[in-house]
Tab-separated table of C-alpha atoms in Angstrom:
chain	number	residue	atom	x	y	z
A	28	MET	CA	7.959	-8.331	24.754
A	29	THR	CA	9.810	-10.449	22.657
A	30	ASP	CA	10.903	-9.075	19.178
A	31	PRO	CA	9.910	-10.332	16.208
A	32	VAL	CA	12.356	-12.355	14.286
A	33	GLU	CA	13.776	-12.001	10.650
A	34	ARG	CA	12.740	-15.479	8.396
A	35	THR	CA	13.653	-16.837	5.102
A	36	VAL	CA	10.290	-18.874	3.795
A	37	ARG	CA	11.286	-20.878	0.355
A	38	THR	CA	7.185	-21.001	-1.886
A	39	ASP	CA	7.079	-22.678	-5.186
A	40	ARG	CA	7.353	-18.996	-6.472
A	41	LEU	CA	9.666	-16.993	-4.769
A	42	ALA	CA	11.484	-17.613	-1.171
A	43	ILE	CA	10.101	-14.335	1.620
A	44	ARG	CA	11.287	-12.507	3.914
A	45	THR	CA	8.991	-11.873	7.258
A	46	TRP	CA	8.619	-10.819	10.523
A	47	GLU	CA	6.823	-12.355	12.573
A	48	ARG	CA	6.343	-12.502	16.028
A	49	GLY	CA	3.866	-14.390	18.027
A	50	ASP	CA	1.023	-18.580	18.491
A	51	GLY	CA	-1.638	-18.940	17.242
A	52	GLU	CA	-4.253	-16.992	15.057
A	53	PRO	CA	-2.343	-16.243	12.397
A	54	ILE	CA	-2.374	-12.071	11.586
A	55	LEU	CA	-0.589	-11.107	8.165
A	56	PHE	CA	0.526	-8.146	8.055
A	57	VAL	CA	1.111	-6.028	3.851
A	58	HIS	CA	2.597	-2.478	3.381
A	59	GLY	CA	2.587	-0.577	0.326
A	60	ASN	CA	4.815	0.822	-2.041
A	61	LEU	CA	8.363	1.922	-0.986
A	62	SER	CA	8.907	-0.257	2.109
A	63	SER	CA	8.366	-3.223	3.144
A	64	GLY	CA	7.211	-5.044	6.262
A	65	SER	CA	9.513	-4.026	9.130
A	66	ALA	CA	6.962	-0.883	8.945
A	67	TRP	CA	4.957	-3.057	10.645
A	68	TYR	CA	7.987	-4.130	13.253
A	69	GLU	CA	6.224	-1.820	16.564
A	70	GLN	CA	2.471	-3.329	15.633
A	71	LEU	CA	4.270	-6.705	15.705
A	72	ARG	CA	5.238	-6.302	19.043
A	73	PHE	CA	2.037	-4.760	20.035
A	74	LEU	CA	0.152	-8.407	19.268
A	75	SER	CA	-1.202	-9.928	22.717
A	76	SER	CA	-0.821	-13.710	22.890
A	77	GLY	CA	-2.919	-16.123	21.360
A	78	TYR	CA	-2.064	-13.673	18.126
A	79	ARG	CA	0.679	-15.459	15.659
A	80	GLY	CA	2.159	-11.513	13.749
A	81	ILE	CA	3.268	-12.009	10.334
A	82	ALA	CA	5.251	-9.591	7.951
A	83	PRO	CA	6.283	-9.887	4.066
A	84	ASP	CA	8.450	-7.849	2.290
A	85	LEU	CA	6.474	-7.364	-0.553
A	86	ARG	CA	8.217	-9.116	-4.494
A	87	GLY	CA	10.347	-5.816	-4.697
A	88	TYR	CA	10.737	-5.220	-1.803
A	89	GLY	CA	13.225	-5.146	1.401
A	90	SER	CA	14.958	-8.453	1.454
A	91	THR	CA	12.519	-11.605	-0.985
A	92	GLU	CA	13.984	-12.954	-3.396
A	93	PRO	CA	13.716	-9.654	-6.662
A	94	ALA	CA	11.672	-11.764	-8.892
A	95	PRO	CA	9.812	-8.921	-11.774
A	96	VAL	CA	6.829	-7.787	-11.545
A	97	ASP	CA	4.164	-8.031	-14.252
A	98	ALA	CA	2.145	-5.494	-14.478
A	99	THR	CA	-0.680	-7.041	-16.755
A	100	ARG	CA	-1.691	-8.754	-14.177
A	101	GLY	CA	-3.090	-5.913	-11.446
A	102	LEU	CA	-2.031	-6.554	-7.976
A	103	ARG	CA	-2.251	-10.299	-8.775
A	104	ASP	CA	1.848	-11.265	-8.434
A	105	TRP	CA	1.967	-10.019	-5.387
A	106	SER	CA	-1.776	-11.192	-4.024
A	107	ASP	CA	-0.009	-15.361	-5.726
A	108	ASP	CA	2.978	-15.067	-3.345
A	109	LEU	CA	0.825	-14.080	-0.720
A	110	ALA	CA	-1.761	-17.245	-0.990
A	111	ALA	CA	1.825	-19.382	-1.959
A	112	LEU	CA	3.606	-18.202	1.797
A	113	LEU	CA	0.361	-19.396	3.637
A	114	GLU	CA	0.354	-22.736	1.724
A	115	VAL	CA	3.392	-23.082	2.765
A	116	GLU	CA	3.212	-22.114	5.808
A	117	ASP	CA	-0.026	-24.066	7.039
A	118	ILE	CA	-2.254	-21.467	7.073
A	119	SER	CA	-6.068	-22.399	6.410
A	120	GLY	CA	-7.160	-18.870	6.972
A	121	CYS	CA	-6.007	-16.062	8.809
A	122	HIS	CA	-6.866	-12.057	9.599
A	123	VAL	CA	-5.130	-9.988	6.417
A	124	VAL	CA	-3.979	-6.971	7.415
A	125	GLY	CA	-3.521	-3.802	4.108
A	126	HIS	CA	-1.898	-0.565	4.104
A	127	SER	CA	-1.996	1.106	1.206
A	128	MET	CA	-0.930	-0.483	-2.167
A	129	GLY	CA	-0.517	-3.714	0.356
A	130	GLY	CA	-4.237	-2.688	0.760
A	131	GLY	CA	-5.483	-2.989	-2.436
A	132	VAL	CA	-3.082	-6.315	-2.725
A	133	ALA	CA	-5.234	-7.396	0.602
A	134	MET	CA	-8.154	-7.218	-1.278
A	135	GLN	CA	-6.822	-9.286	-4.256
A	136	LEU	CA	-5.942	-11.812	-1.664
A	137	ALA	CA	-9.812	-12.206	-0.835
A	138	LEU	CA	-11.455	-12.107	-3.666
A	139	ASP	CA	-8.998	-14.659	-5.022
A	140	HIS	CA	-9.236	-16.685	-1.742
A	141	PRO	CA	-11.858	-15.914	-0.032
A	142	ASP	CA	-12.105	-18.916	2.237
A	143	ARG	CA	-8.362	-17.656	3.404
A	144	ILE	CA	-9.819	-14.582	5.024
A	145	ARG	CA	-10.967	-14.234	8.787
A	146	SER	CA	-11.132	-10.064	8.324
A	147	LEU	CA	-9.880	-7.771	6.816
A	148	THR	CA	-8.300	-4.470	7.967
A	149	LEU	CA	-7.716	-1.861	5.782
A	150	VAL	CA	-4.876	1.241	6.122
A	151	SER	CA	-5.042	3.940	4.483
A	152	ALA	CA	-5.794	1.742	0.967
A	153	MET	CA	-5.296	2.769	-2.492
A	154	SER	CA	-8.524	3.189	-4.475
A	155	PRO	CA	-10.039	0.157	-6.098
A	156	TYR	CA	-9.494	2.276	-9.009
A	157	GLY	CA	-6.512	2.126	-8.803
A	158	PHE	CA	-3.841	5.115	-8.797
A	159	GLY	CA	-4.120	8.130	-11.005
A	160	GLY	CA	-5.832	8.961	-14.413
A	161	THR	CA	-9.665	8.113	-13.119
A	162	ARG	CA	-13.520	9.731	-12.999
A	163	PRO	CA	-14.701	9.683	-9.682
A	164	ASP	CA	-16.573	6.957	-11.350
A	165	GLY	CA	-13.314	5.235	-12.666
A	166	THR	CA	-13.485	5.742	-15.382
A	167	PRO	CA	-10.025	6.383	-16.789
A	168	CYS	CA	-9.356	10.309	-17.867
A	169	ALA	CA	-7.186	8.829	-20.745
A	170	SER	CA	-8.727	5.293	-23.366
A	171	ASP	CA	-4.520	5.347	-22.786
A	172	TYR	CA	-4.722	5.189	-18.923
A	173	ALA	CA	-2.756	8.306	-19.309
A	174	GLY	CA	-1.109	9.905	-15.683
A	175	SER	CA	-1.253	6.847	-13.784
A	176	GLY	CA	1.861	4.161	-14.207
A	177	GLY	CA	5.857	4.331	-14.353
A	178	GLY	CA	6.021	7.195	-16.225
A	179	VAL	CA	4.561	9.275	-13.128
A	180	ALA	CA	6.496	8.556	-11.115
A	181	ASN	CA	9.243	11.269	-9.584
A	182	PRO	CA	12.509	10.112	-11.495
A	183	ASP	CA	14.766	12.714	-8.583
A	184	LEU	CA	13.145	10.497	-6.015
A	185	VAL	CA	13.542	6.953	-8.162
A	186	ARG	CA	17.363	8.332	-8.649
A	187	ARG	CA	17.758	9.435	-5.367
A	188	ILE	CA	16.463	5.534	-3.086
A	189	ASP	CA	18.764	3.777	-6.218
A	190	GLU	CA	21.426	5.657	-5.198
A	191	GLY	CA	20.832	4.609	-1.188
A	192	ASP	CA	20.512	9.373	-0.295
A	193	ARG	CA	20.103	9.207	2.512
A	194	SER	CA	19.930	13.240	2.695
A	195	ASP	CA	17.523	15.845	3.425
A	196	GLU	CA	19.593	18.333	0.659
A	197	SER	CA	16.295	17.899	-2.071
A	198	GLU	CA	13.022	17.700	-2.668
A	199	ALA	CA	12.771	14.348	-3.724
A	200	SER	CA	15.449	12.997	-1.020
A	201	PRO	CA	13.208	9.617	0.476
A	202	ARG	CA	14.010	11.351	3.991
A	203	ARG	CA	12.258	14.242	2.544
A	204	VAL	CA	9.913	12.500	1.463
A	205	VAL	CA	9.170	10.878	4.704
A	206	ARG	CA	8.787	14.117	6.445
A	207	ASP	CA	6.487	16.152	3.905
A	208	LEU	CA	4.113	13.160	2.982
A	209	PHE	CA	3.818	10.116	5.482
A	210	PHE	CA	3.757	12.546	7.944
A	211	PRO	CA	1.128	15.686	8.788
A	212	SER	CA	3.837	17.666	10.401
A	213	PRO	CA	7.474	18.124	10.387
A	214	GLU	CA	6.013	17.703	14.966
A	215	LEU	CA	4.677	14.391	13.851
A	216	VAL	CA	7.249	12.248	12.165
A	217	ARG	CA	8.486	8.519	13.929
A	218	GLU	CA	10.185	5.982	13.058
A	219	GLU	CA	11.836	8.927	10.738
A	220	ASP	CA	15.571	6.302	9.925
A	221	ALA	CA	13.382	2.697	9.933
A	222	LEU	CA	10.910	4.447	7.422
A	223	VAL	CA	14.569	5.608	4.849
A	224	GLU	CA	16.059	2.985	4.883
A	225	ALA	CA	13.214	0.114	4.458
A	226	MET	CA	12.123	2.650	1.219
A	227	LEU	CA	16.188	2.479	0.016
A	228	ALA	CA	15.522	-1.381	0.533
A	229	GLY	CA	12.712	-1.468	-2.874
A	230	ARG	CA	13.868	-2.562	-6.252
A	231	ILE	CA	14.311	-0.177	-9.390
A	232	GLY	CA	14.424	-0.061	-13.010
A	233	ASP	CA	11.610	-1.450	-14.773
A	234	ASP	CA	10.860	-4.546	-13.601
A	235	PHE	CA	10.403	-3.025	-10.217
A	236	TYR	CA	10.022	0.916	-9.141
A	237	PRO	CA	8.966	2.611	-11.134
A	238	GLY	CA	8.018	0.726	-13.986
A	239	ASP	CA	8.102	1.528	-17.819
A	240	SER	CA	6.117	3.349	-19.685
A	241	VAL	CA	4.451	4.156	-22.793
A	242	GLU	CA	4.094	7.841	-24.593
A	243	SER	CA	0.739	9.715	-25.023
A	244	SER	CA	-1.523	11.945	-26.276
A	245	TYR	CA	-3.004	13.157	-23.757
A	246	TRP	CA	-1.904	14.762	-20.964
A	247	PRO	CA	0.210	14.618	-19.568
A	248	TYR	CA	2.483	12.301	-22.746
A	249	VAL	CA	2.535	9.814	-20.546
A	250	SER	CA	0.474	6.259	-19.783
A	251	PRO	CA	1.229	2.995	-18.388
A	252	GLY	CA	4.294	-0.307	-19.566
A	253	LYS	CA	3.472	-3.262	-19.240
A	254	ARG	CA	6.128	-4.327	-15.671
A	255	GLY	CA	6.790	-3.082	-12.312
A	256	VAL	CA	5.026	-1.552	-9.657
A	257	LEU	CA	3.025	1.360	-10.668
A	258	ASN	CA	2.016	-0.195	-13.649
A	259	ALA	CA	1.135	-3.266	-11.727
A	260	ILE	CA	-1.531	-0.596	-9.570
A	261	SER	CA	-2.709	1.482	-12.830
A	262	PRO	CA	-5.953	1.558	-13.243
A	263	ARG	CA	-6.046	-0.279	-17.254
A	264	TYR	CA	-4.557	-3.532	-15.054
A	265	CYS	CA	-5.831	-2.690	-11.310
A	266	ASP	CA	-9.250	-2.733	-11.030
A	267	LEU	CA	-11.106	-4.197	-7.556
A	268	SER	CA	-14.174	-2.962	-7.826
A	269	SER	CA	-16.175	-6.345	-7.991
A	270	PHE	CA	-14.234	-6.489	-4.939
A	271	ALA	CA	-18.041	-5.232	-3.864
A	272	SER	CA	-19.966	-7.756	-5.047
A	273	GLN	CA	-17.943	-10.950	-4.642
A	274	GLY	CA	-15.507	-9.775	-1.763
A	275	PRO	CA	-16.249	-12.432	0.950
A	276	ALA	CA	-18.640	-10.970	4.015
A	277	VAL	CA	-15.882	-10.729	6.675
A	278	PRO	CA	-15.347	-8.402	9.338
A	279	ILE	CA	-14.110	-4.989	7.778
A	280	MET	CA	-12.258	-1.971	9.462
A	281	TRP	CA	-11.012	0.388	7.306
A	282	LEU	CA	-8.892	3.056	8.935
A	283	HIS	CA	-7.362	6.346	7.549
A	284	GLY	CA	-5.914	9.503	8.296
A	285	ALA	CA	-8.306	13.002	8.197
A	286	GLU	CA	-3.949	14.553	6.532
A	287	ASP	CA	-3.219	11.524	4.053
A	288	ARG	CA	-1.955	13.235	1.408
A	289	ILE	CA	-0.990	10.064	-0.079
A	290	ILE	CA	-3.782	8.895	-0.392
A	291	ALA	CA	-6.362	11.088	-0.685
A	292	ASP	CA	-9.326	12.723	-2.928
A	293	GLY	CA	-6.281	15.646	-3.534
A	294	SER	CA	-3.384	13.395	-3.664
A	295	LEU	CA	0.267	14.973	-3.697
A	296	ALA	CA	1.283	12.414	-5.581
A	297	ASP	CA	-1.914	12.040	-7.981
A	298	LEU	CA	-0.549	14.540	-11.614
A	299	GLY	CA	-4.886	15.762	-10.909
A	300	THR	CA	-3.862	17.429	-8.139
A	301	LEU	CA	-0.436	18.764	-8.791
A	302	GLY	CA	-1.779	19.705	-11.720
A	303	GLN	CA	-4.309	21.705	-10.888
A	304	LEU	CA	-2.449	23.173	-7.404
A	305	GLY	CA	-0.053	24.619	-10.966
A	306	ALA	CA	2.495	21.950	-9.743
A	307	VAL	CA	2.930	20.501	-13.348
A	308	PRO	CA	2.575	22.989	-16.205
A	309	GLY	CA	0.018	21.887	-19.558
A	310	TRP	CA	-2.771	20.119	-16.819
A	311	PRO	CA	-6.047	20.500	-19.326
A	312	GLY	CA	-8.725	21.098	-16.005
A	313	GLU	CA	-10.890	19.594	-14.332
A	314	ASP	CA	-13.520	18.375	-16.947
A	315	GLU	CA	-10.654	16.756	-18.587
A	316	PHE	CA	-8.078	15.817	-16.017
A	317	PRO	CA	-10.253	16.244	-12.083
A	318	PRO	CA	-8.554	14.543	-9.158
A	319	GLN	CA	-8.278	11.424	-8.523
A	320	PRO	CA	-10.804	11.164	-5.628
A	321	MET	CA	-9.014	8.014	-3.650
A	322	VAL	CA	-10.934	8.024	-0.493
A	323	SER	CA	-14.554	8.257	-1.757
A	324	GLN	CA	-13.780	5.765	-4.750
A	325	LEU	CA	-12.748	2.822	-1.421
A	326	ARG	CA	-15.958	4.419	0.136
A	327	ALA	CA	-18.493	3.420	-2.222
A	328	VAL	CA	-17.076	-0.004	-3.120
A	329	LEU	CA	-16.259	-0.600	0.676
A	330	GLU	CA	-19.892	0.724	1.642
A	331	ALA	CA	-22.142	-1.808	-0.650
A	332	HIS	CA	-20.115	-4.679	0.703
A	333	PRO	CA	-21.689	-7.220	1.955
A	334	GLY	CA	-20.038	-7.247	5.036
A	335	PRO	CA	-19.966	-5.897	8.624
A	336	LEU	CA	-17.767	-1.723	7.889
A	337	SER	CA	-16.093	-0.409	10.155
A	338	THR	CA	-14.801	2.306	9.554
A	339	VAL	CA	-12.257	5.073	12.157
A	340	TRP	CA	-11.093	8.361	10.470
A	341	ARG	CA	-8.122	10.109	12.748
A	342	GLU	CA	-8.433	14.020	12.912
A	343	GLY	CA	-4.210	14.104	11.877
A	344	VAL	CA	-3.375	12.155	10.861
A	345	GLY	CA	-1.429	11.478	7.797
A	346	HIS	CA	-0.316	8.473	5.501
A	347	PHE	CA	1.385	6.092	8.738
A	348	PRO	CA	-1.249	5.624	11.061
A	349	PHE	CA	0.191	2.339	13.058
A	350	VAL	CA	3.575	4.691	13.361
A	351	GLN	CA	2.681	7.980	14.152
A	352	GLU	CA	0.181	6.642	16.867
A	353	PRO	CA	1.622	3.134	17.694
A	354	ASP	CA	-0.460	2.567	20.977
A	355	ARG	CA	-3.400	4.007	19.513
A	356	PHE	CA	-3.736	1.832	16.992
A	357	ALA	CA	-2.074	-1.540	18.552
A	358	GLU	CA	-5.418	-0.905	20.731
A	359	THR	CA	-8.280	-0.101	18.524
A	360	LEU	CA	-6.927	-3.094	15.905
A	361	ALA	CA	-7.302	-5.530	18.736
A	362	ARG	CA	-11.068	-4.296	19.084
A	363	HIS	CA	-11.360	-4.812	15.671
A	364	LEU	CA	-10.114	-8.749	15.738
A	365	ASP	CA	-11.079	-9.939	19.065
A	366	ASP	CA	-14.878	-8.801	17.820
A	367	ALA	CA	-13.982	-11.028	14.666
A	368	ARG	CA	-13.520	-13.962	16.985
A	369	GLU	CA	-16.714	-13.626	18.230
């Protein structure tokens, strides 16, 4: 089994670092927040002959040229970057596999370039209404979208990423985030060092992670700015709900871990959940700021989509199904891709 190789591909937007393996029908693997293309390394090795896997580092992550993220465009900086990558690589159509935030980027790419998409695989994908501060129907809890955006990040985690912290001394240490949030329990953690290094390779600052913020008169008294990652996935700028009616009618597989602590109807990264648990003071109550039902929101949009949908729910699996259960994930993905080719 050959190993993936790293390449730098210069597009008309920026220079993109990729991990690649194979030759044949292209599959674009899109990583999530606090990660990089290297997260897909094992899955690239599992690809059967006849497929070419490409796993880029998104703008602001890994070794891709550190261009700023314009949050007012939602996920489009990333989807446009991927479209530019496909263009320079002369790829007219591909399968797309997106994880977490990368699932949202995959959906945005499909909305913007439907003719390029042969199938979609959404893994632990984010809500179509962004991350934080929305009610079940996707409407904001506050008129200024308070409770989402750059100001909701844990400042200690941000500092520790910036300082390259590889310790486990604090709950906010990147290593503890991997252990406590990426997997259901310590004994199920895999590839810990690789996931920590990918997190530490991300860019920090107002133009990157987490982004800038604005004071708010609504709890938790901070609302989105216009720059950086967490503002780009704020519901102020991110709305993929049109995918239900405008997404390409290609085969979609939605795979989700039942023990996901990050993308969930009670996400431990959502201030509505944390306020309800008493971890963030001053929570105004469920009527004013409920936990965001991220999984339910995505389910409603995908089930309204006109194309074929298969839902795979993994019991005992957390936020990184393809890392926690690499063999099983690879087999499931291979079946989906083979079905999509028929």
